[in-house]
mmCIF file of C-alpha atoms in Angstrom:
data_model
loop_
_atom_site.group_PDB
_atom_site.id
_atom_site.type_symbol
_atom_site.label_atom_id
_atom_site.label_comp_id
_atom_site.label_asym_id
_atom_site.label_seq_id
_atom_site.Cartn_x
_atom_site.Cartn_y
_atom_site.Cartn_z
ATOM 1 C CA UNK B 1 123.423 135.884 139.582
ATOM 2 C CA UNK B 2 120.661 133.910 137.448
ATOM 3 C CA UNK B 3 119.983 133.917 134.153
ATOM 4 C CA UNK B 4 116.544 132.442 132.412
ATOM 5 C CA UNK B 5 117.151 129.615 129.683
ATOM 6 C CA UNK B 6 115.384 130.722 126.889
ATOM 7 C CA UNK B 7 114.043 127.311 125.667
ATOM 8 C CA UNK B 8 112.806 125.782 128.711
ATOM 9 C CA UNK B 9 112.507 128.846 130.945
ATOM 10 C CA UNK B 10 114.644 127.155 133.442
ATOM 11 C CA UNK B 11 116.542 129.392 135.952
ATOM 12 C CA UNK B 12 120.421 129.057 135.396
ATOM 13 C CA UNK B 13 122.606 130.211 138.297
ATOM 14 C CA UNK B 14 125.802 131.922 136.339
ATOM 15 C CA UNK B 15 128.996 129.217 137.078
ATOM 16 C CA UNK B 16 131.980 129.689 135.669
ATOM 17 C CA UNK B 17 132.561 132.878 133.401
ATOM 18 C CA UNK B 18 135.273 131.295 130.935
ATOM 19 C CA UNK B 19 137.178 134.422 128.654
ATOM 20 C CA UNK B 20 139.300 133.758 126.051
ATOM 21 C CA UNK B 21 141.955 136.232 125.076
ATOM 22 C CA UNK B 22 143.880 137.279 121.721
ATOM 23 C CA UNK B 23 141.137 134.994 119.655
ATOM 24 C CA UNK B 24 141.369 137.342 116.691
ATOM 25 C CA UNK B 25 144.558 137.810 115.088
ATOM 26 C CA UNK B 26 144.402 141.619 114.361
ATOM 27 C CA UNK B 27 143.627 142.354 118.269
ATOM 28 C CA UNK B 28 146.708 140.252 119.015
ATOM 29 C CA UNK B 29 148.599 142.509 116.492
ATOM 30 C CA UNK B 30 147.311 145.639 117.978
ATOM 31 C CA UNK B 31 147.817 144.384 121.782
ATOM 32 C CA UNK B 32 151.862 143.771 120.384
ATOM 33 C CA UNK B 33 150.999 139.500 121.184
ATOM 34 C CA UNK B 34 151.924 136.812 119.360
ATOM 35 C CA UNK B 35 148.958 134.859 117.916
ATOM 36 C CA UNK B 36 148.563 131.597 120.239
ATOM 37 C CA UNK B 37 148.799 128.284 119.042
ATOM 38 C CA UNK B 38 145.995 127.117 121.601
ATOM 39 C CA UNK B 39 143.486 129.039 123.549
ATOM 40 C CA UNK B 40 144.194 131.527 126.175
ATOM 41 C CA UNK B 41 141.742 131.305 128.984
ATOM 42 C CA UNK B 42 141.019 133.170 131.956
ATOM 43 C CA UNK B 43 138.347 133.436 134.030
ATOM 44 C CA UNK B 44 135.998 136.222 135.470
ATOM 45 C CA UNK B 45 133.736 135.767 138.901
ATOM 46 C CA UNK B 46 130.020 136.080 138.337
ATOM 47 C CA UNK B 47 129.915 139.189 140.328
ATOM 48 C CA UNK B 48 131.483 140.605 137.190
ATOM 49 C CA UNK B 49 127.847 140.269 135.218
ATOM 50 C CA UNK B 50 125.922 143.453 134.913
ATOM 51 C CA UNK B 51 122.694 143.206 132.342
ATOM 52 C CA UNK B 52 121.856 145.438 129.802
ATOM 53 C CA UNK B 53 121.109 148.945 130.717
ATOM 54 C CA UNK B 54 122.867 148.389 133.713
ATOM 55 C CA UNK B 55 126.448 150.326 134.810
ATOM 56 C CA UNK B 56 129.821 149.674 134.245
ATOM 57 C CA UNK B 57 131.413 151.048 137.312
ATOM 58 C CA UNK B 58 135.362 152.205 136.994
ATOM 59 C CA UNK B 59 137.481 151.344 139.863
ATOM 60 C CA UNK B 60 139.565 153.790 141.614
ATOM 61 C CA UNK B 61 142.685 151.444 141.651
ATOM 62 C CA UNK B 62 142.523 151.717 137.331
ATOM 63 C CA UNK B 63 142.859 154.976 135.411
ATOM 64 C CA UNK B 64 142.618 153.200 131.915
ATOM 65 C CA UNK B 65 139.677 150.653 131.276
ATOM 66 C CA UNK B 66 138.913 149.300 127.474
ATOM 67 C CA UNK B 67 135.942 148.047 126.111
ATOM 68 C CA UNK B 68 136.066 144.909 124.387
ATOM 69 C CA UNK B 69 132.717 143.480 122.170
ATOM 70 C CA UNK B 70 132.462 139.324 122.165
ATOM 71 C CA UNK B 71 130.115 137.101 121.438
ATOM 72 C CA UNK B 72 129.173 134.883 124.469
ATOM 73 C CA UNK B 73 128.109 131.286 124.688
ATOM 74 C CA UNK B 74 125.273 130.011 127.422
ATOM 75 C CA UNK B 75 126.104 126.451 128.726
ATOM 76 C CA UNK B 76 122.858 124.110 128.729
ATOM 77 C CA UNK B 77 123.945 120.398 128.868
ATOM 78 C CA UNK B 78 126.825 120.430 130.992
ATOM 79 C CA UNK B 79 130.153 117.913 130.383
ATOM 80 C CA UNK B 80 133.586 116.714 130.058
ATOM 81 C CA UNK B 81 135.800 116.247 127.270
ATOM 82 C CA UNK B 82 133.322 117.053 124.782
ATOM 83 C CA UNK B 83 134.090 116.374 121.071
ATOM 84 C CA UNK B 84 134.372 119.516 118.727
ATOM 85 C CA UNK B 85 131.989 118.325 116.416
ATOM 86 C CA UNK B 86 129.342 117.926 119.290
ATOM 87 C CA UNK B 87 130.397 121.160 120.763
ATOM 88 C CA UNK B 88 127.478 123.613 119.791
ATOM 89 C CA UNK B 89 125.157 120.763 120.995
ATOM 90 C CA UNK B 90 126.161 122.031 124.587
ATOM 91 C CA UNK B 91 125.177 125.734 123.896
ATOM 92 C CA UNK B 92 121.793 126.803 125.591
ATOM 93 C CA UNK B 93 122.046 130.575 124.250
ATOM 94 C CA UNK B 94 123.783 133.305 122.848
ATOM 95 C CA UNK B 95 123.799 137.169 123.585
ATOM 96 C CA UNK B 96 126.647 140.071 122.849
ATOM 97 C CA UNK B 97 128.984 141.079 125.967
ATOM 98 C CA UNK B 98 131.609 143.245 126.942
ATOM 99 C CA UNK B 99 135.107 142.268 128.357
ATOM 100 C CA UNK B 100 135.922 145.337 130.436
ATOM 101 C CA UNK B 101 139.890 145.146 131.073
ATOM 102 C CA UNK B 102 141.967 147.745 133.307
ATOM 103 C CA UNK B 103 144.568 147.774 130.536
ATOM 104 C CA UNK B 104 146.901 149.487 132.960
ATOM 105 C CA UNK B 105 146.692 146.940 135.608
ATOM 106 C CA UNK B 106 147.103 144.055 132.603
ATOM 107 C CA UNK B 107 149.646 145.434 131.152
ATOM 108 C CA UNK B 108 151.810 145.243 134.768
ATOM 109 C CA UNK B 109 150.681 141.857 135.727
ATOM 110 C CA UNK B 110 152.171 140.528 132.094
ATOM 111 C CA UNK B 111 155.442 142.049 132.722
ATOM 112 C CA UNK B 112 155.740 140.707 135.976
ATOM 113 C CA UNK B 113 154.081 137.141 134.735
ATOM 114 C CA UNK B 114 151.265 137.534 136.885
ATOM 115 C CA UNK B 115 147.600 136.633 136.350
ATOM 116 C CA UNK B 116 145.281 138.607 135.141
ATOM 117 C CA UNK B 117 142.622 138.131 137.683
ATOM 118 C CA UNK B 118 142.311 141.755 138.917
ATOM 119 C CA UNK B 119 142.358 143.651 135.701
ATOM 120 C CA UNK B 120 139.495 141.840 134.126
ATOM 121 C CA UNK B 121 137.571 140.594 137.571
ATOM 122 C CA UNK B 122 136.207 144.075 139.013
ATOM 123 C CA UNK B 123 132.343 144.233 139.711
ATOM 124 C CA UNK B 124 130.395 145.233 136.550
ATOM 125 C CA UNK B 125 133.433 144.280 134.228
ATOM 126 C CA UNK B 126 131.157 141.467 132.265
ATOM 127 C CA UNK B 127 128.289 143.082 130.652
ATOM 128 C CA UNK B 128 126.083 140.376 129.603
ATOM 129 C CA UNK B 129 122.862 141.245 126.876
ATOM 130 C CA UNK B 130 119.592 139.561 126.643
ATOM 131 C CA UNK B 131 119.897 135.563 125.659
ATOM 132 C CA UNK B 132 118.833 134.621 122.571
ATOM 133 C CA UNK B 133 117.967 130.645 121.734
ATOM 134 C CA UNK B 134 121.020 128.776 120.399
ATOM 135 C CA UNK B 135 118.466 127.438 117.532
ATOM 136 C CA UNK B 136 118.120 130.751 116.414
ATOM 137 C CA UNK B 137 121.709 131.265 115.408
ATOM 138 C CA UNK B 138 122.431 128.854 112.319
ATOM 139 C CA UNK B 139 126.358 129.850 112.708
ATOM 140 C CA UNK B 140 127.933 131.154 115.472
ATOM 141 C CA UNK B 141 130.753 131.988 112.768
ATOM 142 C CA UNK B 142 128.945 134.053 110.574
ATOM 143 C CA UNK B 143 127.953 137.176 112.766
ATOM 144 C CA UNK B 144 128.997 140.712 112.730
ATOM 145 C CA UNK B 145 130.209 142.304 116.053
ATOM 146 C CA UNK B 146 129.885 145.996 116.522
ATOM 147 C CA UNK B 147 130.368 148.335 119.589
ATOM 148 C CA UNK B 148 129.471 151.889 119.436
ATOM 149 C CA UNK B 149 130.845 154.739 122.263
ATOM 150 C CA UNK B 150 128.754 157.528 122.515
ATOM 151 C CA UNK B 151 127.251 156.544 119.082
ATOM 152 C CA UNK B 152 130.482 156.201 117.502
ATOM 153 C CA UNK B 153 131.511 153.052 115.926
ATOM 154 C CA UNK B 154 134.587 151.717 117.688
ATOM 155 C CA UNK B 155 134.811 148.262 117.082
ATOM 156 C CA UNK B 156 133.247 146.363 114.106
ATOM 157 C CA UNK B 157 134.741 142.505 113.127
ATOM 158 C CA UNK B 158 133.348 139.210 111.931
ATOM 159 C CA UNK B 159 133.076 136.483 114.348
ATOM 160 C CA UNK B 160 134.488 134.218 110.974
ATOM 161 C CA UNK B 161 137.856 135.572 111.844
ATOM 162 C CA UNK B 162 137.946 134.049 115.369
ATOM 163 C CA UNK B 163 141.219 131.684 115.345
ATOM 164 C CA UNK B 164 139.338 129.406 117.467
ATOM 165 C CA UNK B 165 135.428 128.497 116.828
ATOM 166 C CA UNK B 166 133.084 128.565 119.594
ATOM 167 C CA UNK B 167 132.936 124.774 119.360
ATOM 168 C CA UNK B 168 136.698 124.370 119.209
ATOM 169 C CA UNK B 169 136.660 126.425 122.583
ATOM 170 C CA UNK B 170 133.709 124.362 124.395
ATOM 171 C CA UNK B 171 135.544 121.294 123.610
ATOM 172 C CA UNK B 172 139.097 122.677 124.673
ATOM 173 C CA UNK B 173 138.036 124.314 127.664
ATOM 174 C CA UNK B 174 135.554 120.933 128.491
ATOM 175 C CA UNK B 175 139.318 119.062 128.608
ATOM 176 C CA UNK B 176 140.142 121.758 131.487
ATOM 177 C CA UNK B 177 137.042 122.390 133.288
ATOM 178 C CA UNK B 178 133.973 120.196 133.681
ATOM 179 C CA UNK B 179 131.139 122.786 131.944
ATOM 180 C CA UNK B 180 127.834 122.968 133.730
ATOM 181 C CA UNK B 181 124.415 124.604 133.079
ATOM 182 C CA UNK B 182 124.582 128.281 133.476
ATOM 183 C CA UNK B 183 128.604 128.785 132.580
ATOM 184 C CA UNK B 184 129.480 131.404 130.463
ATOM 185 C CA UNK B 185 132.169 131.692 127.575
ATOM 186 C CA UNK B 186 133.028 134.907 126.132
ATOM 187 C CA UNK B 187 134.687 134.219 123.197
ATOM 188 C CA UNK B 188 137.217 137.281 122.633
ATOM 189 C CA UNK B 189 137.290 140.317 120.722
ATOM 190 C CA UNK B 190 137.826 141.949 117.625
ATOM 191 C CA UNK B 191 140.626 144.713 117.042
ATOM 192 C CA UNK B 192 139.417 148.179 117.602
ATOM 193 C CA UNK B 193 139.281 147.967 121.706
ATOM 194 C CA UNK B 194 139.973 151.363 123.494
ATOM 195 C CA UNK B 195 139.325 153.057 126.681
ATOM 196 C CA UNK B 196 136.206 154.256 127.894
ATOM 197 C CA UNK B 197 135.490 157.412 130.092
ATOM 198 C CA UNK B 198 132.678 158.340 133.012
ATOM 199 C CA UNK B 199 129.440 159.317 131.143
ATOM 200 C CA UNK B 200 130.161 157.160 128.390
ATOM 201 C CA UNK B 201 126.903 154.933 126.590
ATOM 202 C CA UNK B 202 128.160 151.953 125.287
ATOM 203 C CA UNK B 203 126.061 149.959 122.684
ATOM 204 C CA UNK B 204 127.024 146.268 121.791
ATOM 205 C CA UNK B 205 125.347 144.980 118.773
ATOM 206 C CA UNK B 206 125.930 141.127 116.974
ATOM 207 C CA UNK B 207 123.826 140.087 114.142
ATOM 208 C CA UNK B 208 120.401 138.824 115.380
ATOM 209 C CA UNK B 209 121.019 139.208 118.972
ATOM 210 C CA UNK B 210 119.170 141.609 120.983
ATOM 211 C CA UNK B 211 121.654 144.590 121.680
ATOM 212 C CA UNK B 212 123.433 145.566 124.922
ATOM 213 C CA UNK B 213 123.428 149.057 126.364
ATOM 214 C CA UNK B 214 125.283 150.111 129.649
ATOM 215 C CA UNK B 215 126.562 153.580 130.785
ATOM 216 C CA UNK B 216 129.942 153.878 132.133
ATOM 217 C CA UNK B 217 130.383 155.781 135.788
#
């Protein structure tokens, strides 16, 4: 999977797909979880990416897939041990995305103390909208996120409610993984997550960003 950097026209190969769990307090509460004191980080494979107007395929081994709308930061200049004050300098673009989750498999994994990789990593489980240059987003903590399912609003939140800001997440992740051009950072979802069914049409939006629309089959 490759992306086009909107500032340079350069083709970026998607590398690591870094995702943040429980980054909105009300979402943590609705999931029956505690509010984390440090970011909860997990990974998805690049094969989970599907672009707008694409299709989310429900796997046979799960019967309860949930939608989670998120702001996504696309890494441009890479780095390691990035200072929080310089975190946003490493963002090339933003997009709205969806973190699809096999909730039944995730719940089972949590009970057994196992990783979430299967529940989060199926093909098509990381829909990604069109990219917009980072300079067009004055403040990534001043955006409204929304998700409609078949025209009905399911999620509505504000990035100002993030527990950990985009800049702090970039800094934190860069102390664990060297960040590289084309890495994606899914920054967490607000409350209101819920199940999807075959035939559903998902419309994700974020202030100033092109919308993301996918169909579920």
